[in-house]
Amino acid sequence: MAVNPGRWLRTLAAALILVTGAFVAPQPAQAASGTFFYGTYISLYGTRDYHGYLPSTYRPGTPIPLVVALHGCTENDVGFDLLTGWSARAEQKGFAVVMPDQSNLVNPAGCWNWMLPTNQRRGFGEPAIISGITNRIVSQYGVDRRRVHVTGISAGGVMANIMAVAYPDVYAAASIVAGCEYLCDPLQLTTPQQSGQAALREMGSRARKVPVVIFQGTNDLVVPPSTAYRIAGQWTTVAGADAVPDQTVNGQVPGGRSYTLLRYHDNAGRAIVDQYMINGAGHAYPGGCSCSIFGDPAGPDATGLSWDYFAAHPMP
């Protein structure tokens, strides 16, 4: 039976699911003595709610970093915060975080609509909305523009990759958890290098080597584990380097999962992509809260590792 690529895309989009289950609290856990904020962003391309967190160390006039975190399908911004602990980490490390919320009116499953061509380009659709929210928070709270980063899981991971391609002048680095390469090709009929060339065309005069950290479970039944290598191939192509790992590090979470870190360098020998392949992990958030059926506490701490990666990679 012939495969219908359009149906395959829609099926994958519906399957890119991240839920927190029925037993979690309806509000973000209070990280400490910082401040949660809420807002609604309205533009030509639609309306989206968002919430975020300012650490207790925040002082107006003193720039701090910002992380933009994108949830997965059937998830929302509050549930994603509970799952990942981004607000708690923001309090601990002294940065701001904002979590845009997809509207169920535009996607009943709450997925970011990454598969639509209008949502794969700068200045259009959902990328324009997410960048608009980003710019609002940057301006409102005096964020350090050299330290704005983007992350996401599943459908949110796909969109985080798109944001890094479409807005390389806004996001200094990206973290992609169980996402896919630019212009996601679930059938893998194209090469990662073709994805990288498409990314370069979209970047245009803004093209640069965007540092990226990737997390992928080896037993993921939703996103094929090979997809992580395709993301790495995309970004090494953007950097003008080959897609062969230059360093391999084996790790072990105490009492938890083992993993392999593959590190790719550019032609000057600088690390540009970190790829964590987590042994035995499925389609779940590594190190995520046990309060969620899609948290994997046994995995490496994706939130902490992502923040450490961001802190080491400001905008050049």
PDB file of C-alpha atoms in Angstrom:
ATOM      1  CA  MET A   1       0.000   0.000   0.000  1.00  0.00           C
ATOM      2  CA  ALA A   2       1.461   3.361  -1.009  1.00  0.00           C
ATOM      3  CA  VAL A   3       2.297   5.801   1.794  1.00  0.00           C
ATOM      4  CA  ASN A   4       0.549   9.149   1.630  1.00  0.00           C
ATOM      5  CA  PRO A   5       3.173  11.701   2.811  1.00  0.00           C
ATOM      6  CA  GLY A   6       0.518  14.266   3.691  1.00  0.00           C
ATOM      7  CA  ARG A   7      -1.386  11.764   5.814  1.00  0.00           C
ATOM      8  CA  TRP A   8       1.909  10.612   7.364  1.00  0.00           C
ATOM      9  CA  LEU A   9       2.712  14.190   8.364  1.00  0.00           C
ATOM     10  CA  ARG A  10      -0.697  14.708   9.901  1.00  0.00           C
ATOM     11  CA  THR A  11      -0.445  11.402  11.739  1.00  0.00           C
ATOM     12  CA  LEU A  12       2.973  12.282  13.132  1.00  0.00           C
ATOM     13  CA  ALA A  13       1.781  15.740  14.136  1.00  0.00           C
ATOM     14  CA  ALA A  14      -1.133  14.202  16.025  1.00  0.00           C
ATOM     15  CA  ALA A  15       1.203  11.669  17.598  1.00  0.00           C
ATOM     16  CA  LEU A  16       3.761  14.186  18.825  1.00  0.00           C
ATOM     17  CA  ILE A  17       2.152  14.116  22.219  1.00  0.00           C
ATOM     18  CA  LEU A  18       3.350  15.372  25.580  1.00  0.00           C
ATOM     19  CA  VAL A  19       0.833  15.275  28.414  1.00  0.00           C
ATOM     20  CA  THR A  20       1.133  15.719  32.139  1.00  0.00           C
ATOM     21  CA  GLY A  21      -1.662  13.409  33.156  1.00  0.00           C
ATOM     22  CA  ALA A  22      -4.673  13.976  35.351  1.00  0.00           C
ATOM     23  CA  PHE A  23      -3.050  14.201  38.750  1.00  0.00           C
ATOM     24  CA  VAL A  24      -0.998  17.384  38.567  1.00  0.00           C
ATOM     25  CA  ALA A  25      -1.915  20.699  40.097  1.00  0.00           C
ATOM     26  CA  PRO A  26      -3.512  23.295  37.785  1.00  0.00           C
ATOM     27  CA  GLN A  27      -0.970  26.005  38.644  1.00  0.00           C
ATOM     28  CA  PRO A  28       2.844  26.144  38.363  1.00  0.00           C
ATOM     29  CA  ALA A  29       4.683  25.117  41.511  1.00  0.00           C
ATOM     30  CA  GLN A  30       5.938  28.175  43.348  1.00  0.00           C
ATOM     31  CA  ALA A  31       9.637  28.197  42.572  1.00  0.00           C
ATOM     32  CA  ALA A  32      10.601  30.457  45.470  1.00  0.00           C
ATOM     33  CA  SER A  33      10.011  34.137  46.080  1.00  0.00           C
ATOM     34  CA  GLY A  34      10.158  35.252  42.472  1.00  0.00           C
ATOM     35  CA  THR A  35       7.240  36.469  40.368  1.00  0.00           C
ATOM     36  CA  PHE A  36       5.019  34.680  37.878  1.00  0.00           C
ATOM     37  CA  PHE A  37       3.656  36.864  35.099  1.00  0.00           C
ATOM     38  CA  TYR A  38       0.881  36.276  32.568  1.00  0.00           C
ATOM     39  CA  GLY A  39      -0.126  37.944  29.331  1.00  0.00           C
ATOM     40  CA  THR A  40      -1.850  37.720  25.961  1.00  0.00           C
ATOM     41  CA  TYR A  41      -0.131  38.546  22.696  1.00  0.00           C
ATOM     42  CA  ILE A  42      -2.308  39.721  19.798  1.00  0.00           C
ATOM     43  CA  SER A  43      -1.050  40.123  16.245  1.00  0.00           C
ATOM     44  CA  LEU A  44      -2.088  39.830  12.622  1.00  0.00           C
ATOM     45  CA  TYR A  45      -1.295  36.118  12.828  1.00  0.00           C
ATOM     46  CA  GLY A  46      -3.350  35.320  15.894  1.00  0.00           C
ATOM     47  CA  THR A  47      -3.633  35.529  19.652  1.00  0.00           C
ATOM     48  CA  ARG A  48      -1.678  33.470  22.177  1.00  0.00           C
ATOM     49  CA  ASP A  49      -1.546  33.474  25.955  1.00  0.00           C
ATOM     50  CA  TYR A  50       1.711  32.982  27.820  1.00  0.00           C
ATOM     51  CA  HIS A  51       3.080  32.834  31.329  1.00  0.00           C
ATOM     52  CA  GLY A  52       6.559  33.246  32.678  1.00  0.00           C
ATOM     53  CA  TYR A  53       8.719  33.680  35.725  1.00  0.00           C
ATOM     54  CA  LEU A  54      11.108  36.333  37.024  1.00  0.00           C
ATOM     55  CA  PRO A  55      13.586  35.203  39.691  1.00  0.00           C
ATOM     56  CA  SER A  56      13.727  36.873  43.098  1.00  0.00           C
ATOM     57  CA  THR A  57      17.140  38.296  42.126  1.00  0.00           C
ATOM     58  CA  TYR A  58      15.612  40.263  39.252  1.00  0.00           C
ATOM     59  CA  ARG A  59      16.104  44.030  39.476  1.00  0.00           C
ATOM     60  CA  PRO A  60      14.680  46.418  36.849  1.00  0.00           C
ATOM     61  CA  GLY A  61      17.503  47.911  34.855  1.00  0.00           C
ATOM     62  CA  THR A  62      19.795  44.923  35.318  1.00  0.00           C
ATOM     63  CA  PRO A  63      19.667  42.709  32.192  1.00  0.00           C
ATOM     64  CA  ILE A  64      19.106  38.991  32.726  1.00  0.00           C
ATOM     65  CA  PRO A  65      18.976  36.030  30.311  1.00  0.00           C
ATOM     66  CA  LEU A  66      15.696  34.689  28.914  1.00  0.00           C
ATOM     67  CA  VAL A  67      14.608  31.176  27.949  1.00  0.00           C
ATOM     68  CA  VAL A  68      11.591  30.718  25.666  1.00  0.00           C
ATOM     69  CA  ALA A  69      10.117  27.241  26.308  1.00  0.00           C
ATOM     70  CA  LEU A  70       7.615  25.575  23.951  1.00  0.00           C
ATOM     71  CA  HIS A  71       5.330  22.750  25.081  1.00  0.00           C
ATOM     72  CA  GLY A  72       4.303  19.657  23.117  1.00  0.00           C
ATOM     73  CA  CYS A  73       0.950  18.393  21.851  1.00  0.00           C
ATOM     74  CA  THR A  74      -2.006  18.065  24.276  1.00  0.00           C
ATOM     75  CA  GLU A  75       0.091  20.086  26.707  1.00  0.00           C
ATOM     76  CA  ASN A  76      -0.151  23.709  27.768  1.00  0.00           C
ATOM     77  CA  ASP A  77       2.253  26.244  29.173  1.00  0.00           C
ATOM     78  CA  VAL A  78       1.399  25.539  32.821  1.00  0.00           C
ATOM     79  CA  GLY A  79       1.672  21.765  32.484  1.00  0.00           C
ATOM     80  CA  PHE A  80       4.969  22.132  30.654  1.00  0.00           C
ATOM     81  CA  ASP A  81       6.332  24.224  33.506  1.00  0.00           C
ATOM     82  CA  LEU A  82       5.307  21.548  36.012  1.00  0.00           C
ATOM     83  CA  LEU A  83       6.871  18.822  33.919  1.00  0.00           C
ATOM     84  CA  THR A  84      10.185  20.536  33.199  1.00  0.00           C
ATOM     85  CA  GLY A  85      10.762  22.732  36.247  1.00  0.00           C
ATOM     86  CA  TRP A  86      11.865  25.684  34.130  1.00  0.00           C
ATOM     87  CA  SER A  87      10.520  28.262  36.612  1.00  0.00           C
ATOM     88  CA  ALA A  88      12.282  26.580  39.520  1.00  0.00           C
ATOM     89  CA  ARG A  89      15.529  26.490  37.535  1.00  0.00           C
ATOM     90  CA  ALA A  90      15.065  30.170  36.611  1.00  0.00           C
ATOM     91  CA  GLU A  91      14.876  31.003  40.310  1.00  0.00           C
ATOM     92  CA  GLN A  92      17.926  28.904  41.062  1.00  0.00           C
ATOM     93  CA  LYS A  93      20.094  30.309  38.271  1.00  0.00           C
ATOM     94  CA  GLY A  94      18.766  33.862  37.978  1.00  0.00           C
ATOM     95  CA  PHE A  95      17.213  34.040  34.520  1.00  0.00           C
ATOM     96  CA  ALA A  96      13.723  34.729  33.170  1.00  0.00           C
ATOM     97  CA  VAL A  97      11.588  32.153  31.381  1.00  0.00           C
ATOM     98  CA  VAL A  98       8.468  32.566  29.248  1.00  0.00           C
ATOM     99  CA  MET A  99       6.188  29.764  28.036  1.00  0.00           C
ATOM    100  CA  PRO A 100       3.858  30.593  25.127  1.00  0.00           C
ATOM    101  CA  ASP A 101       0.618  28.604  25.054  1.00  0.00           C
ATOM    102  CA  GLN A 102      -0.716  27.155  21.811  1.00  0.00           C
ATOM    103  CA  SER A 103      -4.410  27.816  21.166  1.00  0.00           C
ATOM    104  CA  ASN A 104      -6.740  24.815  20.886  1.00  0.00           C
ATOM    105  CA  LEU A 105      -8.759  26.885  18.424  1.00  0.00           C
ATOM    106  CA  VAL A 106      -5.985  26.607  15.833  1.00  0.00           C
ATOM    107  CA  ASN A 107      -4.930  23.080  16.783  1.00  0.00           C
ATOM    108  CA  PRO A 108      -7.391  20.978  18.825  1.00  0.00           C
ATOM    109  CA  ALA A 109      -4.525  18.810  20.117  1.00  0.00           C
ATOM    110  CA  GLY A 110      -2.581  21.869  21.268  1.00  0.00           C
ATOM    111  CA  CYS A 111       0.280  21.175  18.838  1.00  0.00           C
ATOM    112  CA  TRP A 112       2.367  23.925  17.340  1.00  0.00           C
ATOM    113  CA  ASN A 113       1.521  23.782  13.628  1.00  0.00           C
ATOM    114  CA  TRP A 114       5.087  23.229  12.462  1.00  0.00           C
ATOM    115  CA  MET A 115       3.993  21.276   9.373  1.00  0.00           C
ATOM    116  CA  LEU A 116       2.412  24.309   7.664  1.00  0.00           C
ATOM    117  CA  PRO A 117       4.737  26.214   5.296  1.00  0.00           C
ATOM    118  CA  THR A 118       3.569  29.545   6.735  1.00  0.00           C
ATOM    119  CA  ASN A 119       4.864  28.389  10.131  1.00  0.00           C
ATOM    120  CA  GLN A 120       8.353  27.577   8.862  1.00  0.00           C
ATOM    121  CA  ARG A 121       9.425  31.100   7.932  1.00  0.00           C
ATOM    122  CA  ARG A 122      10.430  34.345   9.535  1.00  0.00           C
ATOM    123  CA  GLY A 123       7.751  36.982   9.859  1.00  0.00           C
ATOM    124  CA  PHE A 124       4.787  34.675   9.307  1.00  0.00           C
ATOM    125  CA  GLY A 125       2.367  32.612  11.347  1.00  0.00           C
ATOM    126  CA  GLU A 126       3.339  31.069  14.645  1.00  0.00           C
ATOM    127  CA  PRO A 127       7.053  31.935  14.398  1.00  0.00           C
ATOM    128  CA  ALA A 128       6.029  35.602  14.169  1.00  0.00           C
ATOM    129  CA  ILE A 129       3.808  35.165  17.243  1.00  0.00           C
ATOM    130  CA  ILE A 130       6.499  33.424  19.286  1.00  0.00           C
ATOM    131  CA  SER A 131       9.126  35.995  18.307  1.00  0.00           C
ATOM    132  CA  GLY A 132       6.616  38.722  19.143  1.00  0.00           C
ATOM    133  CA  ILE A 133       6.150  37.313  22.643  1.00  0.00           C
ATOM    134  CA  THR A 134       9.920  37.028  22.957  1.00  0.00           C
ATOM    135  CA  ASN A 135      10.454  40.655  21.958  1.00  0.00           C
ATOM    136  CA  ARG A 136       7.722  41.816  24.324  1.00  0.00           C
ATOM    137  CA  ILE A 137       9.388  40.115  27.299  1.00  0.00           C
ATOM    138  CA  VAL A 138      12.822  41.363  26.247  1.00  0.00           C
ATOM    139  CA  SER A 139      11.548  44.951  26.149  1.00  0.00           C
ATOM    140  CA  GLN A 140       9.271  44.732  29.188  1.00  0.00           C
ATOM    141  CA  TYR A 141      11.871  43.315  31.565  1.00  0.00           C
ATOM    142  CA  GLY A 142      15.133  44.583  30.119  1.00  0.00           C
ATOM    143  CA  VAL A 143      16.433  41.171  29.063  1.00  0.00           C
ATOM    144  CA  ASP A 144      20.019  40.783  27.872  1.00  0.00           C
ATOM    145  CA  ARG A 145      19.523  40.446  24.104  1.00  0.00           C
ATOM    146  CA  ARG A 146      22.724  38.429  23.767  1.00  0.00           C
ATOM    147  CA  ARG A 147      21.318  35.767  26.104  1.00  0.00           C
ATOM    148  CA  VAL A 148      17.933  34.862  24.666  1.00  0.00           C
ATOM    149  CA  HIS A 149      17.475  31.136  24.015  1.00  0.00           C
ATOM    150  CA  VAL A 150      14.735  28.775  22.834  1.00  0.00           C
ATOM    151  CA  THR A 151      13.804  25.222  23.784  1.00  0.00           C
ATOM    152  CA  GLY A 152      10.935  22.793  23.253  1.00  0.00           C
ATOM    153  CA  ILE A 153       9.860  19.179  23.231  1.00  0.00           C
ATOM    154  CA  SER A 154       8.150  17.118  20.537  1.00  0.00           C
ATOM    155  CA  ALA A 155       6.036  19.519  18.439  1.00  0.00           C
ATOM    156  CA  GLY A 156       7.560  22.293  20.562  1.00  0.00           C
ATOM    157  CA  GLY A 157      11.009  20.910  19.767  1.00  0.00           C
ATOM    158  CA  VAL A 158      10.257  21.091  16.059  1.00  0.00           C
ATOM    159  CA  MET A 159       9.130  24.689  16.511  1.00  0.00           C
ATOM    160  CA  ALA A 160      12.203  25.541  18.598  1.00  0.00           C
ATOM    161  CA  ASN A 161      14.339  24.368  15.682  1.00  0.00           C
ATOM    162  CA  ILE A 162      12.303  26.505  13.299  1.00  0.00           C
ATOM    163  CA  MET A 163      12.728  29.534  15.576  1.00  0.00           C
ATOM    164  CA  ALA A 164      16.511  29.083  15.624  1.00  0.00           C
ATOM    165  CA  VAL A 165      16.529  28.952  11.812  1.00  0.00           C
ATOM    166  CA  ALA A 166      14.095  31.817  11.200  1.00  0.00           C
ATOM    167  CA  TYR A 167      15.441  34.082  13.945  1.00  0.00           C
ATOM    168  CA  PRO A 168      19.166  33.372  14.395  1.00  0.00           C
ATOM    169  CA  ASP A 169      19.607  37.029  15.281  1.00  0.00           C
ATOM    170  CA  VAL A 170      17.208  36.670  18.232  1.00  0.00           C
ATOM    171  CA  TYR A 171      17.992  33.271  19.754  1.00  0.00           C
ATOM    172  CA  ALA A 172      21.594  32.692  20.754  1.00  0.00           C
ATOM    173  CA  ALA A 173      21.247  28.909  21.146  1.00  0.00           C
ATOM    174  CA  ALA A 174      18.572  26.225  21.019  1.00  0.00           C
ATOM    175  CA  SER A 175      17.662  23.026  22.867  1.00  0.00           C
ATOM    176  CA  ILE A 176      15.604  20.442  20.965  1.00  0.00           C
ATOM    177  CA  VAL A 177      14.011  17.513  22.818  1.00  0.00           C
ATOM    178  CA  ALA A 178      12.520  14.771  20.603  1.00  0.00           C
ATOM    179  CA  GLY A 179      12.023  17.210  17.726  1.00  0.00           C
ATOM    180  CA  CYS A 180      13.086  16.971  14.103  1.00  0.00           C
ATOM    181  CA  GLU A 181      15.171  18.717  11.474  1.00  0.00           C
ATOM    182  CA  TYR A 182      14.159  21.886   9.630  1.00  0.00           C
ATOM    183  CA  LEU A 183      11.338  21.174   7.135  1.00  0.00           C
ATOM    184  CA  CYS A 184      10.777  17.928   9.011  1.00  0.00           C
ATOM    185  CA  ASP A 185      10.740  14.922   6.688  1.00  0.00           C
ATOM    186  CA  PRO A 186       9.208  11.973   8.608  1.00  0.00           C
ATOM    187  CA  LEU A 187       9.788   9.613   5.681  1.00  0.00           C
ATOM    188  CA  GLN A 188      13.449  10.672   5.579  1.00  0.00           C
ATOM    189  CA  LEU A 189      13.444  10.898   1.795  1.00  0.00           C
ATOM    190  CA  THR A 190      15.681  13.962   1.902  1.00  0.00           C
ATOM    191  CA  THR A 191      19.122  14.223   3.466  1.00  0.00           C
ATOM    192  CA  PRO A 192      20.092  16.202   6.574  1.00  0.00           C
ATOM    193  CA  GLN A 193      22.360  18.224   4.316  1.00  0.00           C
ATOM    194  CA  GLN A 194      19.353  19.267   2.218  1.00  0.00           C
ATOM    195  CA  SER A 195      17.648  20.366   5.418  1.00  0.00           C
ATOM    196  CA  GLY A 196      20.747  22.381   6.299  1.00  0.00           C
ATOM    197  CA  GLN A 197      20.781  24.035   2.887  1.00  0.00           C
ATOM    198  CA  ALA A 198      17.088  24.918   3.282  1.00  0.00           C
ATOM    199  CA  ALA A 199      17.903  26.384   6.686  1.00  0.00           C
ATOM    200  CA  LEU A 200      20.671  28.499   5.168  1.00  0.00           C
ATOM    201  CA  ARG A 201      18.265  29.827   2.538  1.00  0.00           C
ATOM    202  CA  GLU A 202      15.772  30.798   5.229  1.00  0.00           C
ATOM    203  CA  MET A 203      18.495  32.432   7.339  1.00  0.00           C
ATOM    204  CA  GLY A 204      19.708  34.478   4.385  1.00  0.00           C
ATOM    205  CA  SER A 205      22.033  37.291   5.376  1.00  0.00           C
ATOM    206  CA  ARG A 206      21.467  36.437   9.061  1.00  0.00           C
ATOM    207  CA  ALA A 207      23.034  32.964   8.661  1.00  0.00           C
ATOM    208  CA  ARG A 208      25.372  31.914  11.451  1.00  0.00           C
ATOM    209  CA  LYS A 209      26.467  28.842  13.409  1.00  0.00           C
ATOM    210  CA  VAL A 210      23.729  28.452  16.014  1.00  0.00           C
ATOM    211  CA  PRO A 211      24.850  26.243  18.929  1.00  0.00           C
ATOM    212  CA  VAL A 212      22.303  23.466  19.493  1.00  0.00           C
ATOM    213  CA  VAL A 213      21.850  20.751  22.115  1.00  0.00           C
ATOM    214  CA  ILE A 214      19.688  17.737  21.207  1.00  0.00           C
ATOM    215  CA  PHE A 215      18.010  15.152  23.462  1.00  0.00           C
ATOM    216  CA  GLN A 216      16.570  11.909  22.079  1.00  0.00           C
ATOM    217  CA  GLY A 217      15.464   8.612  23.590  1.00  0.00           C
ATOM    218  CA  THR A 218      16.669   5.480  21.823  1.00  0.00           C
ATOM    219  CA  ASN A 219      13.298   3.747  22.393  1.00  0.00           C
ATOM    220  CA  ASP A 220      11.132   6.640  21.222  1.00  0.00           C
ATOM    221  CA  LEU A 221       8.200   5.196  19.264  1.00  0.00           C
ATOM    222  CA  VAL A 222       6.904   8.607  18.136  1.00  0.00           C
ATOM    223  CA  VAL A 223      10.060  10.267  16.849  1.00  0.00           C
ATOM    224  CA  PRO A 224      12.535   7.807  15.287  1.00  0.00           C
ATOM    225  CA  PRO A 225      15.870   8.044  17.169  1.00  0.00           C
ATOM    226  CA  SER A 226      17.643   8.556  13.835  1.00  0.00           C
ATOM    227  CA  THR A 227      15.959  11.962  13.684  1.00  0.00           C
ATOM    228  CA  ALA A 228      18.454  13.306  16.229  1.00  0.00           C
ATOM    229  CA  TYR A 229      21.248  12.621  13.749  1.00  0.00           C
ATOM    230  CA  ARG A 230      19.290  14.479  11.090  1.00  0.00           C
ATOM    231  CA  ILE A 231      19.041  17.547  13.328  1.00  0.00           C
ATOM    232  CA  ALA A 232      22.778  17.358  13.963  1.00  0.00           C
ATOM    233  CA  GLY A 233      23.362  17.014  10.212  1.00  0.00           C
ATOM    234  CA  GLN A 234      21.234  20.074   9.555  1.00  0.00           C
ATOM    235  CA  TRP A 235      23.210  22.273  11.937  1.00  0.00           C
ATOM    236  CA  THR A 236      26.642  20.973  10.962  1.00  0.00           C
ATOM    237  CA  THR A 237      25.717  21.773   7.354  1.00  0.00           C
ATOM    238  CA  VAL A 238      24.794  25.297   8.410  1.00  0.00           C
ATOM    239  CA  ALA A 239      28.200  25.506  10.088  1.00  0.00           C
ATOM    240  CA  GLY A 240      29.979  24.207   6.979  1.00  0.00           C
ATOM    241  CA  ALA A 241      31.200  21.090   8.794  1.00  0.00           C
ATOM    242  CA  ASP A 242      30.685  17.353   8.358  1.00  0.00           C
ATOM    243  CA  ALA A 243      28.105  15.344  10.300  1.00  0.00           C
ATOM    244  CA  VAL A 244      30.607  12.981  11.917  1.00  0.00           C
ATOM    245  CA  PRO A 245      30.828  13.262  15.734  1.00  0.00           C
ATOM    246  CA  ASP A 246      34.218  14.495  16.882  1.00  0.00           C
ATOM    247  CA  GLN A 247      33.834  13.374  20.478  1.00  0.00           C
ATOM    248  CA  THR A 248      31.897  10.626  22.245  1.00  0.00           C
ATOM    249  CA  VAL A 249      31.242  10.644  25.983  1.00  0.00           C
ATOM    250  CA  ASN A 250      29.368   7.913  27.820  1.00  0.00           C
ATOM    251  CA  GLY A 251      27.411   8.975  30.883  1.00  0.00           C
ATOM    252  CA  GLN A 252      25.251   7.493  33.609  1.00  0.00           C
ATOM    253  CA  VAL A 253      22.566   9.088  35.759  1.00  0.00           C
ATOM    254  CA  PRO A 254      23.100   7.752  39.306  1.00  0.00           C
ATOM    255  CA  GLY A 255      20.400   5.129  39.751  1.00  0.00           C
ATOM    256  CA  GLY A 256      18.972   6.037  36.341  1.00  0.00           C
ATOM    257  CA  ARG A 257      19.612   5.827  32.620  1.00  0.00           C
ATOM    258  CA  SER A 258      22.861   5.680  30.739  1.00  0.00           C
ATOM    259  CA  TYR A 259      23.397   7.920  27.756  1.00  0.00           C
ATOM    260  CA  THR A 260      25.883   8.811  25.049  1.00  0.00           C
ATOM    261  CA  LEU A 261      26.862  12.395  24.317  1.00  0.00           C
ATOM    262  CA  LEU A 262      27.979  12.971  20.735  1.00  0.00           C
ATOM    263  CA  ARG A 263      29.745  16.271  20.178  1.00  0.00           C
ATOM    264  CA  TYR A 264      30.236  17.838  16.746  1.00  0.00           C
ATOM    265  CA  HIS A 265      32.859  20.492  15.982  1.00  0.00           C
ATOM    266  CA  ASP A 266      33.093  23.124  13.278  1.00  0.00           C
ATOM    267  CA  ASN A 267      36.110  23.317  10.998  1.00  0.00           C
ATOM    268  CA  ALA A 268      37.912  25.456  13.564  1.00  0.00           C
ATOM    269  CA  GLY A 269      37.539  22.740  16.196  1.00  0.00           C
ATOM    270  CA  ARG A 270      34.831  24.504  18.205  1.00  0.00           C
ATOM    271  CA  ALA A 271      31.920  22.457  19.537  1.00  0.00           C
ATOM    272  CA  ILE A 272      28.685  23.459  17.782  1.00  0.00           C
ATOM    273  CA  VAL A 273      26.250  20.580  18.443  1.00  0.00           C
ATOM    274  CA  ASP A 274      25.790  18.376  21.520  1.00  0.00           C
ATOM    275  CA  GLN A 275      23.590  15.308  20.971  1.00  0.00           C
ATOM    276  CA  TYR A 276      22.385  13.209  23.920  1.00  0.00           C
ATOM    277  CA  MET A 277      21.170   9.725  22.991  1.00  0.00           C
ATOM    278  CA  ILE A 278      19.419   8.376  26.098  1.00  0.00           C
ATOM    279  CA  ASN A 279      19.453   4.600  26.322  1.00  0.00           C
ATOM    280  CA  GLY A 280      16.040   2.977  26.719  1.00  0.00           C
ATOM    281  CA  ALA A 281      14.140   6.279  26.946  1.00  0.00           C
ATOM    282  CA  GLY A 282      10.860   6.739  25.124  1.00  0.00           C
ATOM    283  CA  HIS A 283       8.968   9.839  24.044  1.00  0.00           C
ATOM    284  CA  ALA A 284       9.317  11.652  27.354  1.00  0.00           C
ATOM    285  CA  TYR A 285      11.069  14.629  28.923  1.00  0.00           C
ATOM    286  CA  PRO A 286      14.495  13.578  30.285  1.00  0.00           C
ATOM    287  CA  GLY A 287      14.690  14.306  33.989  1.00  0.00           C
ATOM    288  CA  GLY A 288      11.047  15.408  33.971  1.00  0.00           C
ATOM    289  CA  CYS A 289       8.834  15.427  37.032  1.00  0.00           C
ATOM    290  CA  SER A 290       7.455  12.071  38.198  1.00  0.00           C
ATOM    291  CA  CYS A 291       4.129  13.882  38.646  1.00  0.00           C
ATOM    292  CA  SER A 292       3.656  13.396  34.905  1.00  0.00           C
ATOM    293  CA  ILE A 293       3.236  10.177  32.967  1.00  0.00           C
ATOM    294  CA  PHE A 294       5.508  11.748  30.352  1.00  0.00           C
ATOM    295  CA  GLY A 295       8.245  12.764  32.744  1.00  0.00           C
ATOM    296  CA  ASP A 296      11.294  10.497  32.825  1.00  0.00           C
ATOM    297  CA  PRO A 297      13.053  11.151  36.161  1.00  0.00           C
ATOM    298  CA  ALA A 298      15.599   8.437  35.339  1.00  0.00           C
ATOM    299  CA  GLY A 299      16.921  10.403  32.386  1.00  0.00           C
ATOM    300  CA  PRO A 300      19.594  13.096  32.410  1.00  0.00           C
ATOM    301  CA  ASP A 301      18.310  16.508  33.523  1.00  0.00           C
ATOM    302  CA  ALA A 302      17.391  18.111  30.183  1.00  0.00           C
ATOM    303  CA  THR A 303      16.378  21.376  31.850  1.00  0.00           C
ATOM    304  CA  GLY A 304      19.627  21.711  33.773  1.00  0.00           C
ATOM    305  CA  LEU A 305      21.800  20.586  30.868  1.00  0.00           C
ATOM    306  CA  SER A 306      19.984  22.942  28.502  1.00  0.00           C
ATOM    307  CA  TRP A 307      20.497  25.882  30.841  1.00  0.00           C
ATOM    308  CA  ASP A 308      24.191  25.072  31.281  1.00  0.00           C
ATOM    309  CA  TYR A 309      24.507  24.927  27.494  1.00  0.00           C
ATOM    310  CA  PHE A 310      22.695  28.246  27.101  1.00  0.00           C
ATOM    311  CA  ALA A 311      24.840  29.918  29.750  1.00  0.00           C
ATOM    312  CA  ALA A 312      27.950  28.851  27.836  1.00  0.00           C
ATOM    313  CA  HIS A 313      26.667  30.126  24.479  1.00  0.00           C
ATOM    314  CA  PRO A 314      25.657  33.795  24.389  1.00  0.00           C
ATOM    315  CA  MET A 315      25.158  35.506  21.061  1.00  0.00           C
ATOM    316  CA  PRO A 316      28.559  36.223  19.458  1.00  0.00           C
TER     317      PRO A 316
END
